[in-house]
C-alpha cells in the first residue's frame, strides 16, 4: 500500500520496492529527540546513524540503512517477539510493527500536516462512519477514530496479522467510539488467498506476483470475504467515508461491496496505482468504468480538494490517492 505517502518516489528505477523508505523525507523525524528517545535502544542506534549520516554527508538517501535496520530489528524481534514499538505524537498513541521499515512513514502520516490524512476533517465529522480497507498500520483509521467521536464508527480491514494486531492496539488507545478490525482480505468471492508480502515493506503486499513478488517476499494464507456479505453495513451511522488501498484488488473489492456502495453512496478515497492495476490484469479505464457504474462521477485531488473534475478526466497513469464523489 502506498498509503497516504507524501513522498514523491524517484523518477529512476529503484532496485527494491522499499528504496523510498530510506529517503531523508521519510526518516527526518528520527532527528527529533522528542520522538526518537521514545524508541527502544536498538532503534535509537538506527536514529543516531541516520542523524550522523545525513549531517556529515549532506545526502538524502541513507546508504547502508537497509542492512542496519534489518540487523537491529531482527535482534529486537528475537529478544522481544511479541513487542510492538509504541510512540506518542500529535495527540495519538500508535503501535508499530518493529520489523517493518514502513513504520517510519506511519509516523509522518500521523505527525505531518502534509500527508494525505489531512483530508479527513473535510470529509467526516462526529457520528460518521469511516471504512479503512487495506489499512496497513492504520494511519487513516487512527485519525478518523478521533474525528467521528463517541457516536461514530471505524471499521478497518488489514490482512497482515502483525499489522492488524498493531492497529487494534492503536485504536484501543485512540478511538473515542466503537471500532472493529478484521484480519481478512476482501474481494468479489469468498475463499482463501495467498498474500505476498515483500520483506522490505508491508505497503506493497498484495496477491499479484508482478507487483508484490518482484523481490524477496513472504507468503501468508488469508481468508477472503465479500464486503457486502461479511459486514453489517446496514447499521453504519452518519455519512460514510471509504478509503481503499489494496494493491491491485480495487476492482474486486468494489464489485464485492457494490450493494453497500450503491445504497449508502460513500465518498471514496482510492489509491490510483497503474503498476498494481496492470499486474492485476486491469487498467485505469476499467477502474473508471466500474466507478461510474457504481455512481461515482466526480473526483478531486488531495492537494486541491475544493475543485471537482469529471471522473472521465481522471489521469490514471500517476500513482496517488484521489477523492471520488457521487452527484
mmCIF file with all atom_site columns, C-alpha atoms in Angstrom, residues 21-166:
data_model
loop_
_atom_site.group_PDB
_atom_site.id
_atom_site.type_symbol
_atom_site.label_atom_id
_atom_site.label_alt_id
_atom_site.label_comp_id
_atom_site.label_asym_id
_atom_site.label_entity_id
_atom_site.label_seq_id
_atom_site.pdbx_PDB_ins_code
_atom_site.Cartn_x
_atom_site.Cartn_y
_atom_site.Cartn_z
_atom_site.occupancy
_atom_site.B_iso_or_equiv
_atom_site.pdbx_formal_charge
_atom_site.auth_seq_id
_atom_site.auth_comp_id
_atom_site.auth_asym_id
_atom_site.auth_atom_id
_atom_site.pdbx_PDB_model_num
ATOM 1   C CA . UNK A 1 21  ? 11.691  4.488   2.757  1.00 0.00 ? 21  UNK A CA 1
ATOM 2   C CA . UNK A 1 22  ? 15.394  5.266   3.204  1.00 0.00 ? 22  UNK A CA 1
ATOM 3   C CA . UNK A 1 23  ? 14.992  8.821   1.986  1.00 0.00 ? 23  UNK A CA 1
ATOM 4   C CA . UNK A 1 24  ? 15.549  11.687  4.379  1.00 0.00 ? 24  UNK A CA 1
ATOM 5   C CA . UNK A 1 25  ? 11.995  12.891  3.759  1.00 0.00 ? 25  UNK A CA 1
ATOM 6   C CA . UNK A 1 26  ? 10.772  9.686   5.435  1.00 0.00 ? 26  UNK A CA 1
ATOM 7   C CA . UNK A 1 27  ? 13.421  9.353   8.146  1.00 0.00 ? 27  UNK A CA 1
ATOM 8   C CA . UNK A 1 28  ? 13.745  13.021  9.068  1.00 0.00 ? 28  UNK A CA 1
ATOM 9   C CA . UNK A 1 29  ? 11.620  12.702  12.205 1.00 0.00 ? 29  UNK A CA 1
ATOM 10  C CA . UNK A 1 30  ? 14.308  10.481  13.723 1.00 0.00 ? 30  UNK A CA 1
ATOM 11  C CA . UNK A 1 31  ? 16.387  13.628  14.089 1.00 0.00 ? 31  UNK A CA 1
ATOM 12  C CA . UNK A 1 32  ? 13.769  14.932  16.540 1.00 0.00 ? 32  UNK A CA 1
ATOM 13  C CA . UNK A 1 33  ? 14.883  13.781  20.016 1.00 0.00 ? 33  UNK A CA 1
ATOM 14  C CA . UNK A 1 34  ? 11.365  14.133  21.428 1.00 0.00 ? 34  UNK A CA 1
ATOM 15  C CA . UNK A 1 35  ? 10.297  11.289  19.145 1.00 0.00 ? 35  UNK A CA 1
ATOM 16  C CA . UNK A 1 36  ? 13.465  9.222   18.752 1.00 0.00 ? 36  UNK A CA 1
ATOM 17  C CA . UNK A 1 37  ? 14.012  8.959   22.527 1.00 0.00 ? 37  UNK A CA 1
ATOM 18  C CA . UNK A 1 38  ? 10.698  7.110   22.805 1.00 0.00 ? 38  UNK A CA 1
ATOM 19  C CA . UNK A 1 39  ? 12.155  4.270   20.743 1.00 0.00 ? 39  UNK A CA 1
ATOM 20  C CA . UNK A 1 40  ? 13.858  1.197   22.244 1.00 0.00 ? 40  UNK A CA 1
ATOM 21  C CA . UNK A 1 41  ? 17.647  1.330   22.441 1.00 0.00 ? 41  UNK A CA 1
ATOM 22  C CA . UNK A 1 42  ? 18.279  -0.626  19.227 1.00 0.00 ? 42  UNK A CA 1
ATOM 23  C CA . UNK A 1 43  ? 16.149  1.801   17.234 1.00 0.00 ? 43  UNK A CA 1
ATOM 24  C CA . UNK A 1 44  ? 17.886  4.740   18.856 1.00 0.00 ? 44  UNK A CA 1
ATOM 25  C CA . UNK A 1 45  ? 21.096  3.341   17.360 1.00 0.00 ? 45  UNK A CA 1
ATOM 26  C CA . UNK A 1 46  ? 19.434  3.452   13.949 1.00 0.00 ? 46  UNK A CA 1
ATOM 27  C CA . UNK A 1 47  ? 18.292  7.031   14.635 1.00 0.00 ? 47  UNK A CA 1
ATOM 28  C CA . UNK A 1 48  ? 21.829  8.022   15.613 1.00 0.00 ? 48  UNK A CA 1
ATOM 29  C CA . UNK A 1 49  ? 23.191  6.549   12.387 1.00 0.00 ? 49  UNK A CA 1
ATOM 30  C CA . UNK A 1 50  ? 20.595  8.493   10.383 1.00 0.00 ? 50  UNK A CA 1
ATOM 31  C CA . UNK A 1 51  ? 21.487  11.701  12.184 1.00 0.00 ? 51  UNK A CA 1
ATOM 32  C CA . UNK A 1 52  ? 25.222  11.305  11.648 1.00 0.00 ? 52  UNK A CA 1
ATOM 33  C CA . UNK A 1 53  ? 24.938  10.157  8.034  1.00 0.00 ? 53  UNK A CA 1
ATOM 34  C CA . UNK A 1 54  ? 22.601  12.908  6.887  1.00 0.00 ? 54  UNK A CA 1
ATOM 35  C CA . UNK A 1 55  ? 24.559  15.566  8.787  1.00 0.00 ? 55  UNK A CA 1
ATOM 36  C CA . UNK A 1 56  ? 28.021  14.524  7.661  1.00 0.00 ? 56  UNK A CA 1
ATOM 37  C CA . UNK A 1 57  ? 27.306  13.634  4.034  1.00 0.00 ? 57  UNK A CA 1
ATOM 38  C CA . UNK A 1 58  ? 24.545  16.089  3.157  1.00 0.00 ? 58  UNK A CA 1
ATOM 39  C CA . UNK A 1 59  ? 22.938  13.302  1.105  1.00 0.00 ? 59  UNK A CA 1
ATOM 40  C CA . UNK A 1 60  ? 19.268  12.427  1.166  1.00 0.00 ? 60  UNK A CA 1
ATOM 41  C CA . UNK A 1 61  ? 19.477  8.644   0.691  1.00 0.00 ? 61  UNK A CA 1
ATOM 42  C CA . UNK A 1 62  ? 20.608  6.588   3.692  1.00 0.00 ? 62  UNK A CA 1
ATOM 43  C CA . UNK A 1 63  ? 23.343  4.332   2.373  1.00 0.00 ? 63  UNK A CA 1
ATOM 44  C CA . UNK A 1 64  ? 23.631  1.174   4.449  1.00 0.00 ? 64  UNK A CA 1
ATOM 45  C CA . UNK A 1 65  ? 20.292  1.852   6.097  1.00 0.00 ? 65  UNK A CA 1
ATOM 46  C CA . UNK A 1 66  ? 18.587  -1.312  4.906  1.00 0.00 ? 66  UNK A CA 1
ATOM 47  C CA . UNK A 1 67  ? 21.272  -3.643  6.243  1.00 0.00 ? 67  UNK A CA 1
ATOM 48  C CA . UNK A 1 68  ? 21.459  -1.835  9.574  1.00 0.00 ? 68  UNK A CA 1
ATOM 49  C CA . UNK A 1 69  ? 17.684  -1.730  10.054 1.00 0.00 ? 69  UNK A CA 1
ATOM 50  C CA . UNK A 1 70  ? 17.270  -5.420  9.292  1.00 0.00 ? 70  UNK A CA 1
ATOM 51  C CA . UNK A 1 71  ? 20.144  -6.348  11.605 1.00 0.00 ? 71  UNK A CA 1
ATOM 52  C CA . UNK A 1 72  ? 18.826  -4.290  14.525 1.00 0.00 ? 72  UNK A CA 1
ATOM 53  C CA . UNK A 1 73  ? 15.163  -5.182  14.015 1.00 0.00 ? 73  UNK A CA 1
ATOM 54  C CA . UNK A 1 74  ? 15.981  -8.892  13.804 1.00 0.00 ? 74  UNK A CA 1
ATOM 55  C CA . UNK A 1 75  ? 17.763  -8.701  17.146 1.00 0.00 ? 75  UNK A CA 1
ATOM 56  C CA . UNK A 1 76  ? 14.784  -6.875  18.628 1.00 0.00 ? 76  UNK A CA 1
ATOM 57  C CA . UNK A 1 77  ? 12.255  -9.384  17.284 1.00 0.00 ? 77  UNK A CA 1
ATOM 58  C CA . UNK A 1 78  ? 14.288  -12.324 18.557 1.00 0.00 ? 78  UNK A CA 1
ATOM 59  C CA . UNK A 1 79  ? 14.608  -10.903 22.056 1.00 0.00 ? 79  UNK A CA 1
ATOM 60  C CA . UNK A 1 80  ? 11.086  -9.411  22.210 1.00 0.00 ? 80  UNK A CA 1
ATOM 61  C CA . UNK A 1 81  ? 8.993   -11.370 19.662 1.00 0.00 ? 81  UNK A CA 1
ATOM 62  C CA . UNK A 1 82  ? 5.607   -10.112 20.851 1.00 0.00 ? 82  UNK A CA 1
ATOM 63  C CA . UNK A 1 83  ? 6.555   -6.496  21.457 1.00 0.00 ? 83  UNK A CA 1
ATOM 64  C CA . UNK A 1 84  ? 5.493   -3.533  19.338 1.00 0.00 ? 84  UNK A CA 1
ATOM 65  C CA . UNK A 1 85  ? 7.098   -0.138  19.127 1.00 0.00 ? 85  UNK A CA 1
ATOM 66  C CA . UNK A 1 86  ? 4.964   2.478   20.860 1.00 0.00 ? 86  UNK A CA 1
ATOM 67  C CA . UNK A 1 87  ? 5.068   6.208   20.200 1.00 0.00 ? 87  UNK A CA 1
ATOM 68  C CA . UNK A 1 88  ? 3.070   9.195   21.420 1.00 0.00 ? 88  UNK A CA 1
ATOM 69  C CA . UNK A 1 89  ? 2.875   12.002  18.892 1.00 0.00 ? 89  UNK A CA 1
ATOM 70  C CA . UNK A 1 90  ? 0.490   14.769  17.855 1.00 0.00 ? 90  UNK A CA 1
ATOM 71  C CA . UNK A 1 91  ? -2.169  13.584  20.283 1.00 0.00 ? 91  UNK A CA 1
ATOM 72  C CA . UNK A 1 92  ? -2.041  9.960   19.112 1.00 0.00 ? 92  UNK A CA 1
ATOM 73  C CA . UNK A 1 93  ? -0.661  6.812   20.672 1.00 0.00 ? 93  UNK A CA 1
ATOM 74  C CA . UNK A 1 94  ? 0.483   4.453   17.931 1.00 0.00 ? 94  UNK A CA 1
ATOM 75  C CA . UNK A 1 95  ? 1.745   0.872   17.921 1.00 0.00 ? 95  UNK A CA 1
ATOM 76  C CA . UNK A 1 96  ? 4.146   -0.153  15.140 1.00 0.00 ? 96  UNK A CA 1
ATOM 77  C CA . UNK A 1 97  ? 5.459   -3.422  13.749 1.00 0.00 ? 97  UNK A CA 1
ATOM 78  C CA . UNK A 1 98  ? 9.176   -3.331  14.709 1.00 0.00 ? 98  UNK A CA 1
ATOM 79  C CA . UNK A 1 99  ? 10.372  -5.362  11.710 1.00 0.00 ? 99  UNK A CA 1
ATOM 80  C CA . UNK A 1 100 ? 8.510   -3.352  9.066  1.00 0.00 ? 100 UNK A CA 1
ATOM 81  C CA . UNK A 1 101 ? 10.554  -0.492  7.622  1.00 0.00 ? 101 UNK A CA 1
ATOM 82  C CA . UNK A 1 102 ? 7.314   1.218   6.666  1.00 0.00 ? 102 UNK A CA 1
ATOM 83  C CA . UNK A 1 103 ? 6.836   2.119   10.357 1.00 0.00 ? 103 UNK A CA 1
ATOM 84  C CA . UNK A 1 104 ? 8.901   5.244   9.771  1.00 0.00 ? 104 UNK A CA 1
ATOM 85  C CA . UNK A 1 105 ? 6.437   6.597   7.212  1.00 0.00 ? 105 UNK A CA 1
ATOM 86  C CA . UNK A 1 106 ? 3.498   5.889   9.532  1.00 0.00 ? 106 UNK A CA 1
ATOM 87  C CA . UNK A 1 107 ? 4.884   8.486   11.940 1.00 0.00 ? 107 UNK A CA 1
ATOM 88  C CA . UNK A 1 108 ? 4.891   11.051  9.118  1.00 0.00 ? 108 UNK A CA 1
ATOM 89  C CA . UNK A 1 109 ? 1.298   10.192  8.250  1.00 0.00 ? 109 UNK A CA 1
ATOM 90  C CA . UNK A 1 110 ? 0.237   10.987  11.811 1.00 0.00 ? 110 UNK A CA 1
ATOM 91  C CA . UNK A 1 111 ? 2.568   13.852  12.697 1.00 0.00 ? 111 UNK A CA 1
ATOM 92  C CA . UNK A 1 112 ? 2.803   15.823  9.455  1.00 0.00 ? 112 UNK A CA 1
ATOM 93  C CA . UNK A 1 113 ? 0.182   18.207  8.120  1.00 0.00 ? 113 UNK A CA 1
ATOM 94  C CA . UNK A 1 114 ? 1.331   17.484  4.573  1.00 0.00 ? 114 UNK A CA 1
ATOM 95  C CA . UNK A 1 115 ? 0.278   13.853  4.242  1.00 0.00 ? 115 UNK A CA 1
ATOM 96  C CA . UNK A 1 116 ? -2.995  12.613  2.809  1.00 0.00 ? 116 UNK A CA 1
ATOM 97  C CA . UNK A 1 117 ? -4.627  12.110  6.210  1.00 0.00 ? 117 UNK A CA 1
ATOM 98  C CA . UNK A 1 118 ? -5.114  15.887  6.317  1.00 0.00 ? 118 UNK A CA 1
ATOM 99  C CA . UNK A 1 119 ? -8.136  15.493  4.026  1.00 0.00 ? 119 UNK A CA 1
ATOM 100 C CA . UNK A 1 120 ? -10.143 13.608  6.652  1.00 0.00 ? 120 UNK A CA 1
ATOM 101 C CA . UNK A 1 121 ? -11.505 16.602  8.652  1.00 0.00 ? 121 UNK A CA 1
ATOM 102 C CA . UNK A 1 122 ? -13.078 17.891  5.429  1.00 0.00 ? 122 UNK A CA 1
ATOM 103 C CA . UNK A 1 123 ? -14.923 14.641  4.814  1.00 0.00 ? 123 UNK A CA 1
ATOM 104 C CA . UNK A 1 124 ? -16.066 13.228  8.176  1.00 0.00 ? 124 UNK A CA 1
ATOM 105 C CA . UNK A 1 125 ? -17.308 14.535  11.484 1.00 0.00 ? 125 UNK A CA 1
ATOM 106 C CA . UNK A 1 126 ? -18.986 13.429  14.732 1.00 0.00 ? 126 UNK A CA 1
ATOM 107 C CA . UNK A 1 127 ? -21.292 10.455  14.246 1.00 0.00 ? 127 UNK A CA 1
ATOM 108 C CA . UNK A 1 128 ? -19.989 9.385   10.827 1.00 0.00 ? 128 UNK A CA 1
ATOM 109 C CA . UNK A 1 129 ? -18.610 6.008   9.717  1.00 0.00 ? 129 UNK A CA 1
ATOM 110 C CA . UNK A 1 130 ? -15.092 5.520   8.385  1.00 0.00 ? 130 UNK A CA 1
ATOM 111 C CA . UNK A 1 131 ? -14.028 2.389   6.490  1.00 0.00 ? 131 UNK A CA 1
ATOM 112 C CA . UNK A 1 132 ? -10.307 1.708   6.065  1.00 0.00 ? 132 UNK A CA 1
ATOM 113 C CA . UNK A 1 133 ? -9.856  -1.114  3.545  1.00 0.00 ? 133 UNK A CA 1
ATOM 114 C CA . UNK A 1 134 ? -6.193  -2.008  3.210  1.00 0.00 ? 134 UNK A CA 1
ATOM 115 C CA . UNK A 1 135 ? -5.358  -0.226  6.439  1.00 0.00 ? 135 UNK A CA 1
ATOM 116 C CA . UNK A 1 136 ? -1.712  -1.251  6.933  1.00 0.00 ? 136 UNK A CA 1
ATOM 117 C CA . UNK A 1 137 ? -0.732  0.309   10.307 1.00 0.00 ? 137 UNK A CA 1
ATOM 118 C CA . UNK A 1 138 ? -3.965  2.297   10.171 1.00 0.00 ? 138 UNK A CA 1
ATOM 119 C CA . UNK A 1 139 ? -2.894  5.930   9.925  1.00 0.00 ? 139 UNK A CA 1
ATOM 120 C CA . UNK A 1 140 ? -6.200  6.915   8.330  1.00 0.00 ? 140 UNK A CA 1
ATOM 121 C CA . UNK A 1 141 ? -8.232  4.865   10.807 1.00 0.00 ? 141 UNK A CA 1
ATOM 122 C CA . UNK A 1 142 ? -6.401  6.299   13.813 1.00 0.00 ? 142 UNK A CA 1
ATOM 123 C CA . UNK A 1 143 ? -7.008  9.888   12.713 1.00 0.00 ? 143 UNK A CA 1
ATOM 124 C CA . UNK A 1 144 ? -10.622 9.117   11.822 1.00 0.00 ? 144 UNK A CA 1
ATOM 125 C CA . UNK A 1 145 ? -11.241 7.453   15.198 1.00 0.00 ? 145 UNK A CA 1
ATOM 126 C CA . UNK A 1 146 ? -10.915 10.871  16.831 1.00 0.00 ? 146 UNK A CA 1
ATOM 127 C CA . UNK A 1 147 ? -12.932 12.732  14.205 1.00 0.00 ? 147 UNK A CA 1
ATOM 128 C CA . UNK A 1 148 ? -16.049 10.513  14.310 1.00 0.00 ? 148 UNK A CA 1
ATOM 129 C CA . UNK A 1 149 ? -16.252 10.992  18.071 1.00 0.00 ? 149 UNK A CA 1
ATOM 130 C CA . UNK A 1 150 ? -18.168 8.919   20.580 1.00 0.00 ? 150 UNK A CA 1
ATOM 131 C CA . UNK A 1 151 ? -21.151 8.283   18.312 1.00 0.00 ? 151 UNK A CA 1
ATOM 132 C CA . UNK A 1 152 ? -19.282 7.378   15.139 1.00 0.00 ? 152 UNK A CA 1
ATOM 133 C CA . UNK A 1 153 ? -17.787 4.099   13.979 1.00 0.00 ? 153 UNK A CA 1
ATOM 134 C CA . UNK A 1 154 ? -14.489 2.963   12.448 1.00 0.00 ? 154 UNK A CA 1
ATOM 135 C CA . UNK A 1 155 ? -14.069 -0.334  10.609 1.00 0.00 ? 155 UNK A CA 1
ATOM 136 C CA . UNK A 1 156 ? -10.604 -1.363  9.432  1.00 0.00 ? 156 UNK A CA 1
ATOM 137 C CA . UNK A 1 157 ? -9.609  -4.293  7.246  1.00 0.00 ? 157 UNK A CA 1
ATOM 138 C CA . UNK A 1 158 ? -5.975  -5.411  7.113  1.00 0.00 ? 158 UNK A CA 1
ATOM 139 C CA . UNK A 1 159 ? -4.969  -8.947  6.073  1.00 0.00 ? 159 UNK A CA 1
ATOM 140 C CA . UNK A 1 160 ? -1.453  -8.926  7.564  1.00 0.00 ? 160 UNK A CA 1
ATOM 141 C CA . UNK A 1 161 ? -1.752  -10.418 11.087 1.00 0.00 ? 161 UNK A CA 1
ATOM 142 C CA . UNK A 1 162 ? 1.000   -8.375  12.729 1.00 0.00 ? 162 UNK A CA 1
ATOM 143 C CA . UNK A 1 163 ? -0.358  -5.110  11.350 1.00 0.00 ? 163 UNK A CA 1
ATOM 144 C CA . UNK A 1 164 ? -3.981  -5.920  12.189 1.00 0.00 ? 164 UNK A CA 1
ATOM 145 C CA . UNK A 1 165 ? -2.954  -6.566  15.791 1.00 0.00 ? 165 UNK A CA 1
ATOM 146 C CA . UNK A 1 166 ? -0.941  -3.332  15.939 1.00 0.00 ? 166 UNK A CA 1
#
